[in-house]
Each structure stands twice: as structure tokens, then as C-alpha cells.
mmCIF file of C-alpha atoms in Angstrom:
data_model
loop_
_atom_site.group_PDB
_atom_site.id
_atom_site.type_symbol
_atom_site.label_atom_id
_atom_site.label_comp_id
_atom_site.label_asym_id
_atom_site.label_seq_id
_atom_site.Cartn_x
_atom_site.Cartn_y
_atom_site.Cartn_z
ATOM 1 C CA MET A 1 45.798 29.903 -57.011
ATOM 2 C CA ALA A 2 46.677 33.590 -56.667
ATOM 3 C CA LEU A 3 48.893 33.190 -53.879
ATOM 4 C CA LEU A 4 50.846 30.004 -55.415
ATOM 5 C CA ALA A 5 51.352 32.196 -58.611
ATOM 6 C CA ALA A 6 52.629 35.090 -56.705
ATOM 7 C CA LEU A 7 55.238 32.784 -54.867
ATOM 8 C CA GLY A 8 56.541 31.773 -58.289
ATOM 9 C CA ALA A 9 56.840 35.103 -59.479
ATOM 10 C CA CYS A 10 59.062 36.144 -56.269
ATOM 11 C CA ALA A 11 61.545 32.959 -57.069
ATOM 12 C CA ALA A 12 62.482 34.777 -60.621
ATOM 13 C CA PRO A 13 65.652 36.642 -60.176
ATOM 14 C CA PRO A 14 65.335 40.040 -59.013
ATOM 15 C CA ALA A 15 66.738 42.587 -60.765
ATOM 16 C CA ARG A 16 69.743 44.562 -59.049
ATOM 17 C CA LEU A 17 70.843 48.068 -59.243
ATOM 18 C CA ALA A 18 73.796 48.922 -61.361
ATOM 19 C CA ASP A 19 76.002 49.805 -58.554
ATOM 20 C CA ALA A 20 74.675 47.047 -56.202
ATOM 21 C CA PRO A 21 77.318 44.171 -55.474
ATOM 22 C CA PRO A 22 76.874 40.760 -56.912
ATOM 23 C CA PRO A 23 75.521 37.890 -54.543
ATOM 24 C CA PRO A 24 78.104 36.930 -51.850
ATOM 25 C CA LYS A 25 79.317 33.531 -52.281
ATOM 26 C CA ALA A 26 78.381 32.978 -48.373
ATOM 27 C CA ALA A 27 75.724 33.954 -46.598
ATOM 28 C CA LEU A 28 76.178 36.906 -44.175
ATOM 29 C CA PRO A 29 75.115 37.287 -40.490
ATOM 30 C CA PHE A 30 71.929 38.781 -40.046
ATOM 31 C CA ASP A 31 72.726 42.395 -39.222
ATOM 32 C CA ASP A 32 75.438 42.557 -41.545
ATOM 33 C CA ALA A 33 72.775 41.197 -44.560
ATOM 34 C CA VAL A 34 70.199 43.491 -43.290
ATOM 35 C CA LEU A 35 72.457 46.312 -43.523
ATOM 36 C CA ALA A 36 73.865 45.827 -46.891
ATOM 37 C CA LEU A 37 70.044 45.198 -48.014
ATOM 38 C CA ALA A 38 68.826 48.761 -46.574
ATOM 39 C CA GLU A 39 71.768 50.442 -48.100
ATOM 40 C CA ALA A 40 71.013 49.300 -51.664
ATOM 41 C CA THR A 41 67.283 49.701 -51.310
ATOM 42 C CA LEU A 42 67.554 53.297 -50.084
ATOM 43 C CA ALA A 43 70.155 54.060 -52.996
ATOM 44 C CA GLY A 44 67.056 53.641 -55.370
ATOM 45 C CA ALA A 45 65.877 57.099 -54.365
ATOM 46 C CA ARG A 46 69.052 58.643 -55.533
ATOM 47 C CA THR A 47 67.672 59.448 -59.088
ATOM 48 C CA LEU A 48 64.549 61.239 -57.675
ATOM 49 C CA PRO A 49 64.689 65.139 -58.379
ATOM 50 C CA GLU A 50 63.683 65.968 -55.152
ATOM 51 C CA ILE A 51 66.494 63.783 -53.438
ATOM 52 C CA ALA A 52 69.208 64.761 -56.248
ATOM 53 C CA ALA A 53 68.337 68.394 -55.408
ATOM 54 C CA GLY A 54 68.943 67.947 -51.538
ATOM 55 C CA GLY A 55 65.451 67.775 -50.502
ATOM 56 C CA ARG A 56 63.553 64.968 -48.493
ATOM 57 C CA ARG A 57 60.782 62.642 -49.423
ATOM 58 C CA MET A 58 58.496 60.770 -46.741
ATOM 59 C CA LEU A 59 58.995 56.973 -46.270
ATOM 60 C CA VAL A 60 56.837 54.393 -44.779
ATOM 61 C CA ILE A 61 57.596 50.551 -44.127
ATOM 62 C CA ASP A 62 54.775 48.317 -45.018
ATOM 63 C CA PRO A 63 55.359 45.378 -42.447
ATOM 64 C CA LEU A 64 57.867 42.970 -43.945
ATOM 65 C CA ILE A 65 56.630 39.176 -44.336
ATOM 66 C CA ASP A 66 57.904 35.589 -44.299
ATOM 67 C CA ARG A 67 57.141 34.403 -47.866
ATOM 68 C CA ALA A 68 55.655 31.271 -47.806
ATOM 69 C CA SER A 69 53.126 32.165 -44.917
ATOM 70 C CA GLY A 70 52.524 35.611 -45.049
ATOM 71 C CA ALA A 71 53.098 36.260 -41.347
ATOM 72 C CA GLU A 72 55.427 38.773 -39.528
ATOM 73 C CA THR A 73 58.256 37.179 -37.611
ATOM 74 C CA ALA A 74 60.692 38.271 -35.087
ATOM 75 C CA ALA A 75 63.196 38.308 -38.146
ATOM 76 C CA THR A 76 61.111 40.382 -40.363
ATOM 77 C CA ARG A 77 60.450 42.649 -37.268
ATOM 78 C CA GLY A 78 64.001 42.886 -36.777
ATOM 79 C CA MET A 79 64.637 43.766 -40.477
ATOM 80 C CA GLU A 80 62.302 46.624 -40.086
ATOM 81 C CA ALA A 81 63.786 47.922 -36.777
ATOM 82 C CA ARG A 82 67.175 47.814 -38.107
ATOM 83 C CA ILE A 83 66.053 49.614 -41.509
ATOM 84 C CA ALA A 84 64.616 52.229 -39.578
ATOM 85 C CA ALA A 85 67.563 52.816 -37.313
ATOM 86 C CA LEU A 86 69.707 53.174 -40.537
ATOM 87 C CA VAL A 87 67.487 55.655 -42.167
ATOM 88 C CA ARG A 88 67.411 57.801 -38.827
ATOM 89 C CA GLU A 89 71.120 57.599 -38.418
ATOM 90 C CA ARG A 90 72.362 58.146 -42.092
ATOM 91 C CA HIS A 91 69.691 59.250 -44.375
ATOM 92 C CA PRO A 92 68.144 62.689 -43.509
ATOM 93 C CA GLU A 93 66.879 62.654 -46.946
ATOM 94 C CA PHE A 94 64.175 60.426 -45.639
ATOM 95 C CA ASP A 95 61.508 61.468 -43.334
ATOM 96 C CA LEU A 96 60.330 58.004 -41.908
ATOM 97 C CA GLN A 97 56.690 58.011 -40.857
ATOM 98 C CA PRO A 98 54.450 55.379 -39.333
ATOM 99 C CA PHE A 99 52.781 53.387 -42.142
ATOM 100 C CA SER A 100 49.208 54.976 -41.774
ATOM 101 C CA LEU A 101 46.389 56.819 -43.698
ATOM 102 C CA ALA A 102 47.469 60.171 -42.879
ATOM 103 C CA ALA A 103 50.934 59.027 -44.209
ATOM 104 C CA LEU A 104 49.557 57.625 -47.263
ATOM 105 C CA GLU A 105 47.746 60.980 -48.306
ATOM 106 C CA ALA A 106 51.275 62.373 -48.984
ATOM 107 C CA GLN A 107 52.174 59.648 -51.570
ATOM 108 C CA PRO A 108 55.326 58.669 -49.727
ATOM 109 C CA LEU A 109 57.901 56.407 -50.847
ATOM 110 C CA ILE A 110 56.964 52.706 -49.395
ATOM 111 C CA LEU A 111 59.501 50.074 -48.586
ATOM 112 C CA LEU A 112 58.604 46.358 -48.216
ATOM 113 C CA GLY A 113 59.918 43.072 -48.551
ATOM 114 C CA ALA A 114 60.244 39.410 -47.331
ATOM 115 C CA MET A 115 62.345 36.508 -46.478
ATOM 116 C CA THR A 116 62.615 32.572 -47.156
ATOM 117 C CA PRO A 117 64.625 29.962 -46.585
ATOM 118 C CA VAL A 118 66.771 28.681 -49.418
ATOM 119 C CA GLU A 119 69.175 25.731 -50.339
ATOM 120 C CA ALA A 120 72.162 27.777 -50.616
ATOM 121 C CA PRO A 121 73.340 31.529 -51.117
ATOM 122 C CA GLY A 122 72.585 32.697 -54.471
ATOM 123 C CA SER A 123 69.675 30.024 -54.708
ATOM 124 C CA LEU A 124 66.133 31.304 -55.223
ATOM 125 C CA ALA A 125 63.941 28.470 -54.752
ATOM 126 C CA ASN A 126 62.132 27.576 -51.252
ATOM 127 C CA ALA A 127 64.303 25.088 -49.274
ATOM 128 C CA THR A 128 62.636 21.601 -49.444
ATOM 129 C CA ALA A 129 64.633 20.105 -46.301
ATOM 130 C CA PRO A 130 65.876 21.929 -43.034
ATOM 131 C CA THR A 131 68.144 24.589 -44.281
ATOM 132 C CA ASP A 132 70.669 26.852 -42.718
ATOM 133 C CA THR A 133 70.420 29.899 -45.286
ATOM 134 C CA PHE A 134 67.706 32.598 -45.852
ATOM 135 C CA ARG A 135 67.215 35.006 -48.750
ATOM 136 C CA ILE A 136 65.815 38.475 -47.710
ATOM 137 C CA TRP A 137 64.864 41.169 -50.084
ATOM 138 C CA ALA A 138 63.361 44.322 -50.391
ATOM 139 C CA VAL A 139 61.414 46.730 -52.705
ATOM 140 C CA LEU A 140 61.335 50.553 -52.650
ATOM 141 C CA GLY A 141 58.500 51.811 -54.192
ATOM 142 C CA ASP A 142 57.415 55.806 -55.448
ATOM 143 C CA LEU A 143 53.632 56.078 -54.662
ATOM 144 C CA ARG A 144 53.649 59.276 -56.593
ATOM 145 C CA SER A 145 54.644 57.258 -59.662
ATOM 146 C CA GLY A 146 53.464 54.016 -59.004
ATOM 147 C CA THR A 147 57.195 52.390 -59.917
ATOM 148 C CA ILE A 148 59.646 50.255 -58.407
ATOM 149 C CA LEU A 149 63.007 52.065 -57.684
ATOM 150 C CA ALA A 150 65.024 49.427 -56.127
ATOM 151 C CA HIS A 151 64.982 45.689 -55.586
ATOM 152 C CA PRO A 152 68.114 44.400 -53.985
ATOM 153 C CA THR A 153 68.610 40.980 -52.487
ATOM 154 C CA ALA A 154 71.061 39.304 -49.765
ATOM 155 C CA TRP A 155 71.490 36.043 -48.205
ATOM 156 C CA VAL A 156 71.678 35.302 -44.375
ATOM 157 C CA GLN A 157 73.533 32.646 -42.051
ATOM 158 C CA GLY A 158 70.230 30.792 -40.479
ATOM 159 C CA GLY A 159 71.656 30.386 -37.541
ATOM 160 C CA THR A 160 71.161 34.127 -36.805
ATOM 161 C CA VAL A 161 67.534 34.129 -38.111
ATOM 162 C CA ASP A 162 64.738 33.987 -35.597
ATOM 163 C CA ALA A 163 61.864 32.856 -37.586
ATOM 164 C CA THR A 164 59.542 32.754 -34.829
ATOM 165 C CA PRO A 165 56.072 34.342 -35.707
ATOM 166 C CA THR A 166 55.106 37.368 -33.642
ATOM 167 C CA ALA A 167 52.222 37.234 -31.223
ATOM 168 C CA PHE A 168 49.215 38.175 -33.466
ATOM 169 C CA PHE A 169 50.179 35.434 -36.073
ATOM 170 C CA ALA A 170 51.357 32.948 -33.579
ATOM 171 C CA ASP A 171 47.838 33.379 -32.103
ATOM 172 C CA SER A 172 45.855 33.454 -35.569
ATOM 173 C CA PRO A 173 43.894 30.389 -35.741
ATOM 174 C CA ALA A 174 43.433 30.058 -39.544
ATOM 175 C CA TRP A 175 45.601 30.382 -42.769
ATOM 176 C CA THR A 176 44.280 30.006 -46.060
ATOM 177 C CA GLU A 177 45.616 31.813 -49.546
ATOM 178 C CA ASP A 178 45.333 35.784 -49.360
ATOM 179 C CA ALA A 179 44.746 38.168 -52.330
ATOM 180 C CA MET A 180 46.440 41.025 -50.312
ATOM 181 C CA VAL A 181 49.444 38.943 -49.494
ATOM 182 C CA ALA A 182 49.503 37.507 -53.081
ATOM 183 C CA ALA A 183 49.569 41.210 -54.342
ATOM 184 C CA TYR A 184 52.329 42.231 -51.907
ATOM 185 C CA LEU A 185 54.414 39.473 -53.188
ATOM 186 C CA ARG A 186 53.861 40.439 -56.807
ATOM 187 C CA THR A 187 55.163 43.922 -55.957
ATOM 188 C CA CYS A 188 58.034 42.352 -54.144
ATOM 189 C CA ALA A 189 59.020 40.518 -57.243
ATOM 190 C CA GLY A 190 58.936 43.636 -59.511
ATOM 191 C CA ALA A 191 62.162 44.909 -61.227
ATOM 192 C CA PRO A 192 63.185 48.709 -60.769
ATOM 193 C CA GLY A 193 61.472 50.824 -63.413
ATOM 194 C CA THR A 194 58.262 48.718 -63.648
ATOM 195 C CA PRO A 195 54.862 49.332 -62.144
ATOM 196 C CA MET A 196 53.797 48.242 -58.842
ATOM 197 C CA ASP A 197 51.125 45.610 -58.740
ATOM 198 C CA PRO A 198 47.736 47.454 -59.031
ATOM 199 C CA ALA A 199 45.811 45.429 -56.617
ATOM 200 C CA TYR A 200 48.307 46.092 -53.774
ATOM 201 C CA LEU A 201 48.009 49.880 -54.581
ATOM 202 C CA ARG A 202 44.334 49.620 -54.421
ATOM 203 C CA GLY A 203 44.689 47.860 -51.210
ATOM 204 C CA LEU A 204 47.072 50.219 -49.513
ATOM 205 C CA ARG A 205 44.450 51.826 -47.313
ATOM 206 C CA ALA A 206 43.625 48.321 -45.687
ATOM 207 C CA GLN A 207 47.006 47.525 -45.512
ATOM 208 C CA ALA A 208 47.648 50.494 -43.276
ATOM 209 C CA LEU A 209 44.529 49.700 -41.161
ATOM 210 C CA VAL A 210 45.507 46.092 -40.487
ATOM 211 C CA ALA A 211 49.160 46.936 -39.786
ATOM 212 C CA GLU A 212 47.866 49.467 -37.239
ATOM 213 C CA GLY A 213 45.367 46.817 -35.711
ATOM 214 C CA VAL A 214 48.274 44.230 -35.528
ATOM 215 C CA ALA A 215 50.308 46.548 -33.479
ATOM 216 C CA ALA A 216 47.309 47.516 -31.257
ATOM 217 C CA GLN A 217 46.480 44.018 -30.576
ATOM 218 C CA GLU A 218 49.815 42.941 -29.561
ATOM 219 C CA ALA A 219 50.212 46.224 -27.529
ATOM 220 C CA GLY A 220 47.220 44.992 -25.244
ATOM 221 C CA ARG A 221 44.765 47.066 -26.994
ATOM 222 C CA PRO A 222 41.992 44.955 -28.499
ATOM 223 C CA GLU A 223 39.242 47.382 -28.454
ATOM 224 C CA ARG A 224 41.405 49.691 -30.638
ATOM 225 C CA ALA A 225 42.442 46.774 -32.763
ATOM 226 C CA LEU A 226 38.649 45.730 -33.162
ATOM 227 C CA ALA A 227 37.938 49.124 -34.634
ATOM 228 C CA LEU A 228 40.888 49.096 -37.248
ATOM 229 C CA PHE A 229 40.280 45.699 -38.353
ATOM 230 C CA ARG A 230 36.409 46.585 -39.028
ATOM 231 C CA GLN A 231 37.486 49.793 -40.596
ATOM 232 C CA ALA A 232 39.816 47.743 -42.884
ATOM 233 C CA GLY A 233 37.055 45.482 -43.862
ATOM 234 C CA THR A 234 35.074 48.292 -45.541
ATOM 235 C CA THR A 235 37.762 49.439 -47.711
ATOM 236 C CA ALA A 236 39.497 47.792 -50.763
ATOM 237 C CA GLY A 237 41.583 44.613 -50.145
ATOM 238 C CA GLY A 238 40.140 44.792 -46.631
ATOM 239 C CA ARG A 239 38.563 41.322 -46.885
ATOM 240 C CA GLN A 240 41.659 39.646 -45.855
ATOM 241 C CA LEU A 241 43.312 36.935 -43.604
ATOM 242 C CA ARG A 242 44.820 39.203 -41.356
ATOM 243 C CA ALA A 243 41.842 41.299 -40.797
ATOM 244 C CA LEU A 244 39.365 38.167 -40.317
ATOM 245 C CA ASN A 245 41.862 36.666 -37.888
ATOM 246 C CA GLY A 246 42.198 40.077 -36.192
ATOM 247 C CA ILE A 247 38.586 40.284 -35.369
ATOM 248 C CA TYR A 248 38.688 36.636 -33.966
ATOM 249 C CA LEU A 249 41.593 37.611 -31.773
ATOM 250 C CA ALA A 250 40.156 41.023 -30.556
ATOM 251 C CA ASN A 251 36.861 39.491 -29.529
ATOM 252 C CA GLN A 252 38.437 36.836 -27.911
ATOM 253 C CA ALA A 253 40.699 39.203 -25.848
ATOM 254 C CA LEU A 254 37.638 40.915 -24.941
ATOM 255 C CA GLY A 255 36.015 37.916 -23.789
ATOM 256 C CA ARG A 256 33.207 38.497 -26.473
ATOM 257 C CA GLU A 257 32.552 34.594 -26.980
ATOM 258 C CA THR A 258 29.603 34.961 -29.290
ATOM 259 C CA GLU A 259 31.423 37.738 -31.578
ATOM 260 C CA ALA A 260 34.543 35.261 -31.363
ATOM 261 C CA GLU A 261 32.749 32.394 -32.847
ATOM 262 C CA GLN A 262 31.096 34.576 -35.707
ATOM 263 C CA ALA A 263 34.418 35.809 -36.651
ATOM 264 C CA PHE A 264 35.788 32.299 -36.735
ATOM 265 C CA ALA A 265 32.678 31.318 -38.787
ATOM 266 C CA ASP A 266 33.788 34.353 -41.349
ATOM 267 C CA LEU A 267 37.102 32.717 -41.519
ATOM 268 C CA VAL A 268 35.788 29.477 -42.458
ATOM 269 C CA GLU A 269 33.501 30.769 -44.939
ATOM 270 C CA VAL A 270 36.371 32.562 -46.691
ATOM 271 C CA GLY A 271 38.390 29.228 -46.694
ATOM 272 C CA LEU A 272 35.494 27.220 -48.109
ATOM 273 C CA GLU A 273 34.858 29.869 -50.901
ATOM 274 C CA GLN A 274 38.545 29.871 -51.776
ATOM 275 C CA GLU A 275 38.654 25.901 -51.599
ATOM 276 C CA ARG A 276 41.476 25.530 -49.092
ATOM 277 C CA LEU A 277 41.151 26.321 -45.264
ATOM 278 C CA ALA A 278 44.057 25.560 -42.903
ATOM 279 C CA VAL A 279 43.757 25.407 -39.314
ATOM 280 C CA LYS A 280 46.288 25.333 -36.526
ATOM 281 C CA LEU A 281 45.346 22.277 -34.680
ATOM 282 C CA LEU A 282 48.533 21.624 -32.377
ATOM 283 C CA PHE A 283 48.954 17.818 -31.424
ATOM 284 C CA ARG A 284 51.254 16.442 -28.733
ATOM 285 C CA PRO A 285 54.208 14.880 -30.317
ATOM 286 C CA ALA A 286 54.089 11.634 -32.277
ATOM 287 C CA THR A 287 50.166 11.269 -31.250
ATOM 288 C CA THR A 288 46.637 12.124 -32.603
ATOM 289 C CA GLU A 289 45.879 14.092 -29.101
ATOM 290 C CA PHE A 290 45.641 17.855 -29.260
ATOM 291 C CA VAL A 291 48.006 19.554 -26.813
ATOM 292 C CA ARG A 292 46.494 19.892 -23.374
ATOM 293 C CA ASP A 293 47.304 23.624 -22.582
ATOM 294 C CA PRO A 294 43.605 24.757 -22.595
ATOM 295 C CA ARG A 295 44.945 28.225 -23.672
ATOM 296 C CA VAL A 296 46.105 26.631 -27.091
ATOM 297 C CA SER A 297 43.449 23.920 -27.449
ATOM 298 C CA GLY A 298 40.366 25.230 -25.573
ATOM 299 C CA PRO A 299 38.935 26.906 -28.448
ATOM 300 C CA TYR A 300 39.348 23.772 -30.548
ATOM 301 C CA PRO A 301 35.762 22.236 -30.081
ATOM 302 C CA MET A 302 34.227 25.518 -31.189
ATOM 303 C CA TRP A 303 36.482 25.814 -34.293
ATOM 304 C CA LEU A 304 35.595 22.348 -35.419
ATOM 305 C CA ARG A 305 31.891 22.734 -34.870
ATOM 306 C CA GLN A 306 31.918 25.767 -36.748
ATOM 307 C CA ILE A 307 33.732 24.161 -39.495
ATOM 308 C CA ALA A 308 31.191 21.115 -39.390
ATOM 309 C CA GLU A 309 28.161 23.607 -39.372
ATOM 310 C CA ARG A 310 29.259 25.611 -42.109
ATOM 311 C CA ALA A 311 30.547 22.737 -44.387
ATOM 312 C CA GLU A 312 26.849 21.076 -43.742
ATOM 313 C CA ALA A 313 25.034 24.477 -44.602
ATOM 314 C CA ARG A 314 26.837 24.410 -48.050
ATOM 315 C CA ARG A 315 26.252 20.643 -48.350
ATOM 316 C CA ALA A 316 29.869 20.579 -48.924
ATOM 317 C CA CYS A 317 32.070 17.570 -49.384
ATOM 318 C CA LEU A 318 35.274 17.756 -47.786
ATOM 319 C CA GLN A 319 38.656 16.146 -47.777
ATOM 320 C CA VAL A 320 40.393 16.409 -44.379
ATOM 321 C CA VAL A 321 44.291 16.614 -45.069
ATOM 322 C CA GLY A 322 46.712 16.269 -42.648
ATOM 323 C CA HIS A 323 50.269 17.319 -42.593
ATOM 324 C CA ALA A 324 53.455 16.608 -40.587
ATOM 325 C CA SER A 325 56.859 18.817 -40.498
ATOM 326 C CA VAL A 326 59.941 17.931 -42.402
ATOM 327 C CA THR A 327 61.429 16.107 -39.595
ATOM 328 C CA GLY A 328 61.262 12.321 -39.045
ATOM 329 C CA GLY A 329 60.825 9.578 -41.527
ATOM 330 C CA ALA A 330 58.570 9.512 -44.671
ATOM 331 C CA ALA A 331 56.602 6.701 -43.660
ATOM 332 C CA ALA A 332 56.119 7.711 -40.157
ATOM 333 C CA ASN A 333 54.859 11.141 -41.139
ATOM 334 C CA ASP A 334 52.281 9.614 -43.754
ATOM 335 C CA ARG A 335 50.718 7.444 -40.694
ATOM 336 C CA LEU A 336 50.751 10.252 -38.425
ATOM 337 C CA SER A 337 49.403 12.675 -40.658
ATOM 338 C CA LEU A 338 46.575 10.113 -41.876
ATOM 339 C CA ALA A 339 45.763 9.435 -38.127
ATOM 340 C CA ARG A 340 45.475 12.894 -37.438
ATOM 341 C CA ALA A 341 43.188 13.856 -40.139
ATOM 342 C CA GLY A 342 41.016 10.816 -39.180
ATOM 343 C CA ARG A 343 40.835 11.956 -35.694
ATOM 344 C CA VAL A 344 39.560 15.467 -36.773
ATOM 345 C CA ARG A 345 37.286 14.180 -39.369
ATOM 346 C CA ALA A 346 35.729 11.980 -36.647
ATOM 347 C CA ARG A 347 35.223 15.292 -34.740
ATOM 348 C CA LEU A 348 33.464 17.078 -37.662
ATOM 349 C CA VAL A 349 31.056 13.804 -38.231
ATOM 350 C CA ALA A 350 30.380 14.041 -34.501
ATOM 351 C CA ALA A 351 29.321 17.383 -34.655
ATOM 352 C CA GLU A 352 27.407 16.923 -37.906
ATOM 353 C CA PRO A 353 26.395 13.186 -38.859
ATOM 354 C CA PRO A 354 25.499 14.040 -42.410
ATOM 355 C CA LEU A 355 28.903 14.866 -43.048
ATOM 356 C CA ARG A 356 30.340 11.133 -42.816
ATOM 357 C CA PRO A 357 29.606 10.151 -46.396
ATOM 358 C CA ARG A 358 30.783 13.608 -47.500
ATOM 359 C CA THR A 359 34.222 13.632 -45.782
ATOM 360 C CA ALA A 360 37.563 11.624 -46.330
ATOM 361 C CA ALA A 361 40.629 11.833 -44.532
ATOM 362 C CA LEU A 362 43.960 11.906 -46.431
ATOM 363 C CA GLY A 363 47.544 12.215 -45.070
ATOM 364 C CA ARG A 364 49.982 14.082 -46.833
ATOM 365 C CA GLY A 365 53.119 13.500 -44.591
ATOM 366 C CA ALA A 366 55.755 16.550 -45.052
ATOM 367 C CA ARG A 367 55.247 16.692 -48.662
ATOM 368 C CA ASP A 368 53.630 20.161 -48.630
ATOM 369 C CA PRO A 369 55.295 22.113 -46.060
ATOM 370 C CA ILE A 370 54.648 26.121 -45.878
ATOM 371 C CA ILE A 371 57.648 26.752 -43.369
ATOM 372 C CA GLY A 372 59.936 23.870 -43.811
ATOM 373 C CA LEU A 373 62.232 24.877 -41.106
ATOM 374 C CA GLY A 374 62.109 21.271 -39.280
ATOM 375 C CA THR A 375 62.268 22.996 -35.870
ATOM 376 C CA ASP A 376 58.970 21.151 -34.637
ATOM 377 C CA ASP A 377 57.854 24.399 -32.555
ATOM 378 C CA MET A 378 55.854 27.434 -33.133
ATOM 379 C CA ARG A 379 57.791 28.782 -36.026
ATOM 380 C CA ASP A 380 56.705 25.693 -38.158
ATOM 381 C CA ALA A 381 53.419 25.041 -36.768
ATOM 382 C CA LEU A 382 51.729 25.529 -40.199
ATOM 383 C CA ASP A 383 53.638 22.349 -41.474
ATOM 384 C CA ARG A 384 51.881 20.291 -38.578
ATOM 385 C CA ARG A 385 48.482 21.894 -39.550
ATOM 386 C CA VAL A 386 45.059 20.360 -40.733
ATOM 387 C CA GLU A 387 43.588 21.308 -43.901
ATOM 388 C CA PHE A 388 39.879 21.307 -45.168
ATOM 389 C CA ARG A 389 39.324 21.194 -48.936
ATOM 390 C CA PRO A 390 36.056 21.445 -50.756
ATOM 391 C CA GLN A 391 35.838 18.578 -53.410
ATOM 392 C CA ARG A 392 33.238 17.641 -55.903
ATOM 393 C CA CYS A 393 31.269 14.853 -54.085
ATOM 394 C CA ASP A 394 31.807 12.473 -57.069
ATOM 395 C CA GLN A 395 35.586 13.035 -56.847
ATOM 396 C CA LEU A 396 35.542 12.503 -53.090
ATOM 397 C CA VAL A 397 33.696 9.037 -53.427
ATOM 398 C CA ALA A 398 35.735 7.976 -56.188
ATOM 399 C CA ALA A 399 39.093 8.870 -54.221
ATOM 400 C CA ARG A 400 37.452 7.053 -50.970
#
């Protein structure tokens, strides 16, 4: 799958600038690590003729993300804010501008990057258990030449990282592998002197529109956000998860229930097309009961009805897969994830009885974490997800 391939690419050892320091033997506090990362990243522009001659270049930041989920978090937003402050205070050679369609017309320098939990400083793979270390990295690209100028890495003390998703991503109902996130991550894995990913470059206009839409939604301007998400959908790379989630959230905020339901149906269709749809169904701890807060679980009946209706319309056979966070014992997580998957399957069958012989429940316990923090809160909500995976009907029957 495209996203998984991109994640593997990001695990490759990143190239470093010749004058960048070697990896530290110990992880740094968040602010110190971000400062070191920012300076090493911006140093990549020194070889540009206009910078070397004392001139200026426009710089934009494509919002930094969590590598596993593709979401923005308090930590990635904090990285952006610190990098922006550093540019304004110490680097007059850069004209920092908002990431927008107007800025893209000038073919500016662009900065992007990500973060992920790791086993220890210097390691590159995702952590497989709760961890106290993160890896952060950034890429500086030149949109005039389409090449990468810098790709440094730093390691961060986990206790100084706030991995809570920002409001838009915490509220987004669905997750699936996303082609634009994959293109972003392929770019973030590139070495200095190599081309930026062509799919990422083609989708930059959509990236800018979606970033502005996310900001508008979080600022309480759903009408503006809706217009931006819809405009993004008409451009290359615009049929992406953030835009579809955004259309749902904006309509929901505007009280447009019919439009919100249609937007969720579109999310389901994309997930079924890609053969993987993960929905954030939050359960009460150690139970198969949904959380009782109507602000959280109120839409669940509609979500499950739409999943059932779309699956039945496609005559799809679905494997309903439950997952658990990385805390707790393996046997208990297996039982709990299976019970939750069975509960959700029962709701689908109640909505569309013909799905009974075409659905099966599977519990994966904590074997497939996306976040892997083990915090059991909104930060690792995706680890307690329920997924809907279309299967060949004969395979599903054999598995049952």
C-alpha cells in the first residue's frame, strides 16, 4: 500500500548536511532539539546564489505531521511555531509567508517534516512499545528547481513532547491510507540534491487549500473552511482524507445534518475503494460500550448505518477488525478487541441484515498500533480503532 511504502522509505537513514552535527548520544529536550533541527534545515539554503549574494527568498511551511497517522499534533504545531520564530528573529534572508496559493505562485522554498516515537536516540524504526524518545526531521525544498536542499534529524525526550492531535484531527471521524500523505512522506525521506516527489509537487495547491481550511475550521469559521475544502477537491491531489473529513466537520458545525451524512458517506466510499477504513469509535475502558458523551458518540449510529448501507450497495464482504492500545496484557487485548469488533458487526447487521453472512469479526489486540504511545487517551485513539476491510467473499467464508 502506498502509505506503508512511504513509511518504510522514511525509515531509511536520512542524509545529513556535511556541517551538521552527528546524532546525539542522548535525546534532547523538545525546544533544544527543534532549535538544532531548524538551524540545520535552514543552513541548506546557503548554497543558493541569491542567498549567498545577500539576497532573500520566500519561505513557506507545509504543516508538519505525525508520521504514523498523518495528523498534526500539539508537538508538530509547536515545531512550526518555534521554527517560524527562529526565522523571524535570526534569519532575515528568508521572507516567511503563510502557506497559500498566492505564495506558491512565487515558487518559494518550502519546509516540511514529521515526528515519530522510536526505541532510542539514533534509531529510525517505530517504537513497538510505550517509548520515551521521539525522532523529528525536516526537509527544505526549492520549488524553483524541485530539489531537496536539506534533511537533518534530531531526537527528543518523550517527556517533553505533547502528541495530542490538534482539534481538527481529534474530531475527524475516519482514517485511511492517503495518497497525499504518502507523497508528503516520500518527500520528507528524500536526500539533499534529489528531486522532490512529483505527486507531492502536483498536489501542492490542494495542500495549501486544505491547510488553510484546517486553520479556518479550528478558528471557528466552518463556512470558510467548507469553501476551502470544496475548492481543494477540484484540484490535483484534493480528494484526500483531510479534505473529506473537513467537509464532514464543517457541515456538522454548521448544523447541516444531511450534508454531513453525505460527506461521511463519501469518506466511507474512499475507504472501501482503498480496502481499508478505520473509524474512531471510542469505547469505555475495558468494555464494549461506546463512551456516553453524546458530543463524541452521538454520530455513531449514523456512521455505522452509512458503513452498512455502502457495503450492502457494493455487495461487499467485510472483515470488521478490532484493535487495542499497547497497554494491557496480550490475551486481554485479544479478547477485548474481538468483542468490540463483534459489537460493531452486530450493529452493521442490524442496519442491513443481508450483511450477516458477508461479515466477520476479528480481534487484533495490540498487534497493529498506528500511534503506539500507550497513553490510552485521545493521543492514541487510533490504536483503539475499528477497521472495515473489504474481502473476497470466499476468503471471508473460509476464514470464518
